[in-house]
mmCIF file of C-alpha atoms in Angstrom:
data_model
loop_
_atom_site.group_PDB
_atom_site.id
_atom_site.type_symbol
_atom_site.label_atom_id
_atom_site.label_comp_id
_atom_site.label_asym_id
_atom_site.label_seq_id
_atom_site.Cartn_x
_atom_site.Cartn_y
_atom_site.Cartn_z
ATOM 1 C CA UNK J 1 60.999 140.783 142.296
ATOM 2 C CA UNK J 2 63.125 143.793 141.446
ATOM 3 C CA UNK J 3 66.550 144.079 143.040
ATOM 4 C CA UNK J 4 70.137 145.788 141.811
ATOM 5 C CA UNK J 5 71.710 142.888 143.325
ATOM 6 C CA UNK J 6 73.895 140.211 141.255
ATOM 7 C CA UNK J 7 71.106 137.555 142.341
ATOM 8 C CA UNK J 8 71.355 133.555 140.814
ATOM 9 C CA UNK J 9 69.178 130.718 141.726
ATOM 10 C CA UNK J 10 70.462 127.557 139.975
ATOM 11 C CA UNK J 11 68.966 124.286 139.237
ATOM 12 C CA UNK J 12 69.954 120.895 137.339
ATOM 13 C CA UNK J 13 70.306 117.029 137.345
ATOM 14 C CA UNK J 14 71.782 115.257 139.930
ATOM 15 C CA UNK J 15 75.807 114.863 139.220
ATOM 16 C CA UNK J 16 75.736 117.515 136.075
ATOM 17 C CA UNK J 17 77.586 120.039 138.594
ATOM 18 C CA UNK J 18 75.071 122.203 141.095
ATOM 19 C CA UNK J 19 76.864 122.022 144.406
ATOM 20 C CA UNK J 20 80.442 122.224 142.187
ATOM 21 C CA UNK J 21 79.358 124.867 140.615
ATOM 22 C CA UNK J 22 77.601 126.954 144.206
ATOM 23 C CA UNK J 23 81.653 126.573 145.369
ATOM 24 C CA UNK J 24 83.169 128.029 143.005
ATOM 25 C CA UNK J 25 80.441 130.862 142.861
ATOM 26 C CA UNK J 26 81.406 131.383 146.532
ATOM 27 C CA UNK J 27 84.907 131.699 145.278
ATOM 28 C CA UNK J 28 83.369 134.796 142.755
ATOM 29 C CA UNK J 29 81.755 136.323 146.230
ATOM 30 C CA UNK J 30 78.633 135.125 145.538
ATOM 31 C CA UNK J 31 77.099 134.749 149.583
ATOM 32 C CA UNK J 32 75.819 131.042 148.588
ATOM 33 C CA UNK J 33 73.342 128.456 150.386
ATOM 34 C CA UNK J 34 72.643 125.442 148.581
ATOM 35 C CA UNK J 35 68.978 122.933 148.763
ATOM 36 C CA UNK J 36 67.051 125.471 148.773
ATOM 37 C CA UNK J 37 63.454 124.422 148.640
ATOM 38 C CA UNK J 38 61.423 126.709 145.694
ATOM 39 C CA UNK J 39 58.865 128.478 148.329
ATOM 40 C CA UNK J 40 61.687 129.321 150.935
ATOM 41 C CA UNK J 41 63.493 130.726 148.027
ATOM 42 C CA UNK J 42 62.056 134.100 147.730
ATOM 43 C CA UNK J 43 61.571 134.844 151.540
ATOM 44 C CA UNK J 44 65.256 134.218 151.467
ATOM 45 C CA UNK J 45 66.573 136.403 149.080
ATOM 46 C CA UNK J 46 64.671 138.986 150.664
ATOM 47 C CA UNK J 47 66.400 138.723 154.070
ATOM 48 C CA UNK J 48 70.177 137.999 152.289
ATOM 49 C CA UNK J 49 69.465 141.115 149.338
ATOM 50 C CA UNK J 50 70.935 143.458 152.166
ATOM 51 C CA UNK J 51 73.343 142.463 153.378
ATOM 52 C CA UNK J 52 75.421 140.143 150.239
ATOM 53 C CA UNK J 53 76.685 141.913 146.945
ATOM 54 C CA UNK J 54 75.919 138.826 144.913
ATOM 55 C CA UNK J 55 73.312 135.825 146.321
ATOM 56 C CA UNK J 56 73.394 132.947 144.294
ATOM 57 C CA UNK J 57 70.461 129.914 145.892
ATOM 58 C CA UNK J 58 71.416 126.325 144.916
ATOM 59 C CA UNK J 59 67.605 125.614 144.042
ATOM 60 C CA UNK J 60 66.337 121.326 146.180
ATOM 61 C CA UNK J 61 63.979 120.275 143.126
ATOM 62 C CA UNK J 62 64.876 116.546 143.769
ATOM 63 C CA UNK J 63 61.500 115.733 145.356
ATOM 64 C CA UNK J 64 58.303 115.885 143.643
ATOM 65 C CA UNK J 65 56.799 118.246 145.812
ATOM 66 C CA UNK J 66 59.537 120.817 145.472
ATOM 67 C CA UNK J 67 59.129 120.819 141.411
ATOM 68 C CA UNK J 68 54.820 121.677 142.055
ATOM 69 C CA UNK J 69 56.327 124.543 143.980
ATOM 70 C CA UNK J 70 58.613 125.287 141.715
ATOM 71 C CA UNK J 71 55.724 124.948 138.756
ATOM 72 C CA UNK J 72 53.791 127.913 141.068
ATOM 73 C CA UNK J 73 55.678 130.320 142.121
ATOM 74 C CA UNK J 74 57.452 130.391 138.846
ATOM 75 C CA UNK J 75 56.230 133.803 137.085
ATOM 76 C CA UNK J 76 56.464 135.617 140.713
ATOM 77 C CA UNK J 77 60.426 134.576 139.237
ATOM 78 C CA UNK J 78 60.709 137.065 136.542
ATOM 79 C CA UNK J 79 62.875 139.085 137.748
ATOM 80 C CA UNK J 80 65.517 135.665 139.172
ATOM 81 C CA UNK J 81 67.948 134.813 136.307
ATOM 82 C CA UNK J 82 68.135 130.616 137.155
ATOM 83 C CA UNK J 83 71.131 128.658 135.602
ATOM 84 C CA UNK J 84 70.700 124.690 134.745
ATOM 85 C CA UNK J 85 73.187 122.978 135.208
ATOM 86 C CA UNK J 86 72.251 119.528 132.167
ATOM 87 C CA UNK J 87 74.650 116.837 131.408
ATOM 88 C CA UNK J 88 74.267 113.456 128.957
ATOM 89 C CA UNK J 89 73.044 110.688 130.111
ATOM 90 C CA UNK J 90 76.213 108.970 129.809
ATOM 91 C CA UNK J 91 78.658 111.373 131.665
ATOM 92 C CA UNK J 92 75.811 111.275 134.361
ATOM 93 C CA UNK J 93 75.976 107.496 134.561
ATOM 94 C CA UNK J 94 79.647 107.443 134.787
ATOM 95 C CA UNK J 95 79.659 110.349 137.270
ATOM 96 C CA UNK J 96 77.715 108.570 139.512
ATOM 97 C CA UNK J 97 79.303 105.356 139.457
ATOM 98 C CA UNK J 98 82.489 106.869 139.508
ATOM 99 C CA UNK J 99 81.652 108.598 143.032
ATOM 100 C CA UNK J 100 79.568 105.667 144.169
ATOM 101 C CA UNK J 101 76.849 107.953 145.034
ATOM 102 C CA UNK J 102 73.225 107.108 144.692
ATOM 103 C CA UNK J 103 70.691 109.225 142.991
ATOM 104 C CA UNK J 104 67.932 111.056 144.751
ATOM 105 C CA UNK J 105 65.534 109.483 142.650
ATOM 106 C CA UNK J 106 66.575 105.756 142.985
ATOM 107 C CA UNK J 107 64.121 104.160 145.209
ATOM 108 C CA UNK J 108 61.688 105.773 141.893
ATOM 109 C CA UNK J 109 63.291 104.148 138.993
ATOM 110 C CA UNK J 110 64.081 101.080 137.879
ATOM 111 C CA UNK J 111 68.217 101.465 137.466
ATOM 112 C CA UNK J 112 70.516 104.363 137.247
ATOM 113 C CA UNK J 113 69.419 105.225 133.630
ATOM 114 C CA UNK J 114 66.381 105.410 135.022
ATOM 115 C CA UNK J 115 66.288 107.481 137.348
ATOM 116 C CA UNK J 116 68.421 109.873 135.434
ATOM 117 C CA UNK J 117 65.615 110.229 132.658
ATOM 118 C CA UNK J 118 62.496 109.885 135.030
ATOM 119 C CA UNK J 119 64.665 113.637 136.588
ATOM 120 C CA UNK J 120 65.660 114.638 133.526
ATOM 121 C CA UNK J 121 61.900 114.862 132.894
ATOM 122 C CA UNK J 122 60.229 116.626 135.820
ATOM 123 C CA UNK J 123 63.126 119.148 136.094
ATOM 124 C CA UNK J 124 61.911 119.970 132.287
ATOM 125 C CA UNK J 125 59.973 122.876 133.710
ATOM 126 C CA UNK J 126 62.704 124.100 135.798
ATOM 127 C CA UNK J 127 64.728 123.944 132.184
ATOM 128 C CA UNK J 128 62.081 125.840 129.956
ATOM 129 C CA UNK J 129 61.710 128.916 132.513
ATOM 130 C CA UNK J 130 66.527 129.510 132.987
ATOM 131 C CA UNK J 131 67.671 131.704 131.352
ATOM 132 C CA UNK J 132 71.110 130.467 130.994
ATOM 133 C CA UNK J 133 71.612 126.392 130.616
ATOM 134 C CA UNK J 134 75.126 125.028 130.737
ATOM 135 C CA UNK J 135 76.325 121.435 129.559
ATOM 136 C CA UNK J 136 78.739 120.441 131.713
ATOM 137 C CA UNK J 137 79.113 117.226 130.180
ATOM 138 C CA UNK J 138 82.784 117.993 128.794
ATOM 139 C CA UNK J 139 83.937 120.256 131.436
ATOM 140 C CA UNK J 140 86.624 119.909 133.960
ATOM 141 C CA UNK J 141 86.042 121.914 137.037
ATOM 142 C CA UNK J 142 88.533 124.467 136.339
ATOM 143 C CA UNK J 143 86.610 124.893 133.058
ATOM 144 C CA UNK J 144 83.550 125.428 134.418
ATOM 145 C CA UNK J 145 85.213 128.402 136.735
ATOM 146 C CA UNK J 146 85.709 130.323 133.333
ATOM 147 C CA UNK J 147 82.353 129.249 131.651
ATOM 148 C CA UNK J 148 80.681 130.687 135.074
ATOM 149 C CA UNK J 149 82.995 133.846 134.753
ATOM 150 C CA UNK J 150 82.336 134.406 131.597
ATOM 151 C CA UNK J 151 78.545 133.898 132.033
ATOM 152 C CA UNK J 152 78.540 135.900 135.482
ATOM 153 C CA UNK J 153 81.372 138.470 135.507
ATOM 154 C CA UNK J 154 81.351 139.174 131.826
ATOM 155 C CA UNK J 155 85.074 137.580 132.534
ATOM 156 C CA UNK J 156 87.004 138.010 128.629
ATOM 157 C CA UNK J 157 89.584 135.534 127.802
ATOM 158 C CA UNK J 158 93.146 137.282 129.225
ATOM 159 C CA UNK J 159 95.538 137.382 126.059
ATOM 160 C CA UNK J 160 97.583 134.428 125.274
ATOM 161 C CA UNK J 161 101.944 136.075 124.753
ATOM 162 C CA UNK J 162 103.939 134.055 123.071
ATOM 163 C CA UNK J 163 107.065 134.486 122.853
ATOM 164 C CA UNK J 164 109.176 132.788 120.555
ATOM 165 C CA UNK J 165 113.261 132.157 121.704
ATOM 166 C CA UNK J 166 116.152 131.302 120.036
ATOM 167 C CA UNK J 167 119.107 129.728 122.030
ATOM 168 C CA UNK J 168 122.098 128.569 122.234
ATOM 169 C CA UNK J 169 122.643 124.694 124.194
ATOM 170 C CA UNK J 170 125.831 125.448 124.805
ATOM 171 C CA UNK J 171 124.617 128.725 127.567
ATOM 172 C CA UNK J 172 122.372 126.701 129.068
ATOM 173 C CA UNK J 173 118.122 125.330 128.813
ATOM 174 C CA UNK J 174 116.151 127.912 129.066
ATOM 175 C CA UNK J 175 114.394 127.681 131.977
ATOM 176 C CA UNK J 176 111.426 129.565 131.622
ATOM 177 C CA UNK J 177 110.173 127.139 128.294
ATOM 178 C CA UNK J 178 107.575 125.313 127.898
ATOM 179 C CA UNK J 179 108.250 124.209 124.761
ATOM 180 C CA UNK J 180 111.814 123.051 123.455
ATOM 181 C CA UNK J 181 112.924 122.422 119.868
ATOM 182 C CA UNK J 182 117.154 120.910 119.425
ATOM 183 C CA UNK J 183 117.652 121.410 115.882
ATOM 184 C CA UNK J 184 121.971 121.168 116.278
ATOM 185 C CA UNK J 185 120.899 118.326 113.564
ATOM 186 C CA UNK J 186 120.793 120.812 110.795
ATOM 187 C CA UNK J 187 123.266 122.190 108.388
ATOM 188 C CA UNK J 188 125.361 123.988 110.388
ATOM 189 C CA UNK J 189 126.424 127.200 108.605
ATOM 190 C CA UNK J 190 129.044 128.182 111.752
ATOM 191 C CA UNK J 191 131.579 126.011 108.895
ATOM 192 C CA UNK J 192 130.539 128.064 105.877
ATOM 193 C CA UNK J 193 133.435 131.285 106.027
ATOM 194 C CA UNK J 194 131.106 133.269 103.772
ATOM 195 C CA UNK J 195 127.958 132.436 106.577
ATOM 196 C CA UNK J 196 129.975 132.735 109.485
ATOM 197 C CA UNK J 197 129.595 135.798 110.357
ATOM 198 C CA UNK J 198 126.052 136.205 110.270
ATOM 199 C CA UNK J 199 123.255 135.692 111.791
ATOM 200 C CA UNK J 200 119.242 133.794 111.353
ATOM 201 C CA UNK J 201 117.784 137.133 110.672
ATOM 202 C CA UNK J 202 120.360 137.445 107.090
ATOM 203 C CA UNK J 203 118.160 136.411 104.007
ATOM 204 C CA UNK J 204 120.764 134.521 102.470
ATOM 205 C CA UNK J 205 121.444 132.892 105.799
ATOM 206 C CA UNK J 206 117.758 131.117 105.819
ATOM 207 C CA UNK J 207 118.113 130.184 102.287
ATOM 208 C CA UNK J 208 121.408 128.234 102.910
ATOM 209 C CA UNK J 209 118.650 126.911 105.701
ATOM 210 C CA UNK J 210 115.955 125.670 104.534
ATOM 211 C CA UNK J 211 117.233 124.686 101.306
ATOM 212 C CA UNK J 212 118.054 121.943 102.977
ATOM 213 C CA UNK J 213 115.035 119.217 102.605
ATOM 214 C CA UNK J 214 115.320 118.306 106.833
ATOM 215 C CA UNK J 215 115.420 121.531 107.727
ATOM 216 C CA UNK J 216 112.219 122.244 105.967
ATOM 217 C CA UNK J 217 110.285 119.062 107.618
ATOM 218 C CA UNK J 218 111.182 120.105 110.916
ATOM 219 C CA UNK J 219 110.545 123.582 110.676
ATOM 220 C CA UNK J 220 106.956 123.015 109.266
ATOM 221 C CA UNK J 221 106.765 120.230 112.314
ATOM 222 C CA UNK J 222 107.339 122.523 114.729
ATOM 223 C CA UNK J 223 104.238 125.137 113.526
ATOM 224 C CA UNK J 224 102.302 122.424 113.605
ATOM 225 C CA UNK J 225 102.509 121.960 116.435
ATOM 226 C CA UNK J 226 102.344 125.184 117.788
ATOM 227 C CA UNK J 227 99.776 125.616 116.235
ATOM 228 C CA UNK J 228 98.098 122.980 117.409
ATOM 229 C CA UNK J 229 98.806 123.725 121.119
ATOM 230 C CA UNK J 230 98.254 127.663 121.024
ATOM 231 C CA UNK J 231 94.649 126.835 120.759
ATOM 232 C CA UNK J 232 94.859 124.784 123.808
ATOM 233 C CA UNK J 233 96.945 126.916 126.182
ATOM 234 C CA UNK J 234 94.535 129.587 125.551
ATOM 235 C CA UNK J 235 91.482 127.668 126.751
ATOM 236 C CA UNK J 236 92.719 126.255 129.525
ATOM 237 C CA UNK J 237 93.777 130.723 130.573
ATOM 238 C CA UNK J 238 97.336 131.001 130.240
ATOM 239 C CA UNK J 239 98.724 134.040 129.213
ATOM 240 C CA UNK J 240 102.356 133.382 128.885
ATOM 241 C CA UNK J 241 103.614 130.972 126.940
ATOM 242 C CA UNK J 242 107.521 130.308 125.755
ATOM 243 C CA UNK J 243 108.299 128.607 122.540
ATOM 244 C CA UNK J 244 112.589 127.930 122.633
ATOM 245 C CA UNK J 245 114.358 126.591 119.551
ATOM 246 C CA UNK J 246 117.950 125.821 120.529
ATOM 247 C CA UNK J 247 121.532 125.378 118.127
ATOM 248 C CA UNK J 248 124.385 124.939 120.000
ATOM 249 C CA UNK J 249 126.185 129.021 119.822
ATOM 250 C CA UNK J 250 121.738 130.140 119.104
ATOM 251 C CA UNK J 251 123.640 132.598 116.098
ATOM 252 C CA UNK J 252 122.606 130.524 113.158
ATOM 253 C CA UNK J 253 119.732 127.853 112.791
ATOM 254 C CA UNK J 254 118.110 128.834 116.081
ATOM 255 C CA UNK J 255 117.410 132.042 114.894
ATOM 256 C CA UNK J 256 116.433 131.413 111.052
ATOM 257 C CA UNK J 257 113.642 129.038 112.450
ATOM 258 C CA UNK J 258 112.361 131.793 115.083
ATOM 259 C CA UNK J 259 112.434 134.123 112.224
ATOM 260 C CA UNK J 260 110.179 132.526 110.514
ATOM 261 C CA UNK J 261 108.120 130.556 112.967
ATOM 262 C CA UNK J 262 107.475 134.549 114.350
ATOM 263 C CA UNK J 263 106.542 135.410 110.797
ATOM 264 C CA UNK J 264 104.312 132.329 109.888
ATOM 265 C CA UNK J 265 102.612 132.782 113.255
ATOM 266 C CA UNK J 266 101.918 136.577 112.487
ATOM 267 C CA UNK J 267 100.443 135.727 109.252
ATOM 268 C CA UNK J 268 98.072 132.735 110.755
ATOM 269 C CA UNK J 269 97.136 133.821 114.160
ATOM 270 C CA UNK J 270 95.519 137.265 113.363
ATOM 271 C CA UNK J 271 93.712 137.617 116.219
ATOM 272 C CA UNK J 272 93.919 139.742 119.396
ATOM 273 C CA UNK J 273 93.899 137.482 121.510
ATOM 274 C CA UNK J 274 97.367 135.891 120.594
ATOM 275 C CA UNK J 275 100.607 138.513 121.147
ATOM 276 C CA UNK J 276 103.388 137.515 119.497
ATOM 277 C CA UNK J 277 107.088 138.455 120.630
ATOM 278 C CA UNK J 278 110.518 137.400 119.178
ATOM 279 C CA UNK J 279 113.938 136.955 121.839
ATOM 280 C CA UNK J 280 116.862 135.810 120.245
ATOM 281 C CA UNK J 281 118.781 135.121 123.511
ATOM 282 C CA UNK J 282 122.261 134.583 122.143
ATOM 283 C CA UNK J 283 123.095 135.888 119.076
ATOM 284 C CA UNK J 284 124.970 139.049 120.888
ATOM 285 C CA UNK J 285 127.124 136.448 122.945
ATOM 286 C CA UNK J 286 127.573 134.476 119.869
ATOM 287 C CA UNK J 287 129.058 137.570 117.886
ATOM 288 C CA UNK J 288 131.084 138.563 120.744
ATOM 289 C CA UNK J 289 132.904 135.819 121.342
ATOM 290 C CA UNK J 290 133.596 135.459 117.228
ATOM 291 C CA UNK J 291 135.048 138.482 117.330
ATOM 292 C CA UNK J 292 137.804 137.958 121.013
ATOM 293 C CA UNK J 293 141.275 136.644 120.084
ATOM 294 C CA UNK J 294 140.343 133.691 121.534
ATOM 295 C CA UNK J 295 137.364 132.679 119.548
ATOM 296 C CA UNK J 296 140.143 130.036 117.642
ATOM 297 C CA UNK J 297 140.399 128.055 121.043
ATOM 298 C CA UNK J 298 136.766 128.107 121.419
ATOM 299 C CA UNK J 299 134.466 125.308 121.240
ATOM 300 C CA UNK J 300 130.830 126.886 120.964
ATOM 301 C CA UNK J 301 129.664 126.452 117.456
ATOM 302 C CA UNK J 302 126.628 128.190 116.383
#
C-alpha cells in the first residue's frame, strides 16, 4: 500500500495505553478508528484515505484468530507503519488493579499476571513487525502526548526561557515567580557607608556579600536547586520559568546573588534549549529613593 497520507496502525498490550494513544492522536489531527480487526484494517484505510489528511487505526489483537490474521496479512503492510505500545508486567498489573478492569485473556489464563504474559507472547509478531516501540511504563498521559508529537509530527521540545529576577520585598512579591528565595537574613551592605551607594553588580559589593559563609552556602543551595529543577520544567514542556531572589529594597543582596546565579547557570547550562535572561526589577527604584531628600526618613533597607 503506497500513500502520501500519514497513516498509522497502533497495536500493543492491554493496559499499555492504546486507547489513550488513539484519543491523543485525535487531538493531533488524526482521524482514528479503534478496535479494528487486521483483516478489516487495509480496506478501511483505503476507504478513508481520500477523505482525511491523517489516519490512525487501532488494531484489535486480543483474539487468537485476529493474531493469525495479522500474521497472514503482515506482508501486505509493508508501507503501513505500526506503533507498538508496551509496558512492564508490574505496571500492567498495577493499572488493571487500579482500574478494576478485566483482562481480555482472563478466561484463558491462571490469574492476571499469567494473562499479561500470555498476551505478550501472542503479540510478539506484532511487536517484531512494528516501526516504533514505545514503553509507557513511566509515562503520564501528558508525556505520552509529548512522545507521540516527537515521534509522528517531528515536534521539537520548545526552549525554556529562564528569567533570573532580583527584587525588593518592600515593593511586593513578583506575581510571575515560580521559585522565590528570601535572602534578607544575609549581611546588609546598606549599613556600610562606602557600600550603600553601590548595587549588587559591583564586584566590591559582591566580594563583601560572598565573604560571608552563610551567603556562600545559601547561594550554593539556590544554584543547586535551580540546576535540579530546570530539567524537570523542561521535560514538562514549560516555556518560561522565573526564579526570583529578594532582599529588602532589591539593590544589594538579591542583585549580587542573581548576578552570580546568571553567570554560573550560563556556564553550566550550555544548551540552546535554555534561554537565560537577568532582570533587576527594583534597582532603579532603590537608587532613586536613596537620592531623594526624604530618604533619611524612609524605612527601606536594600
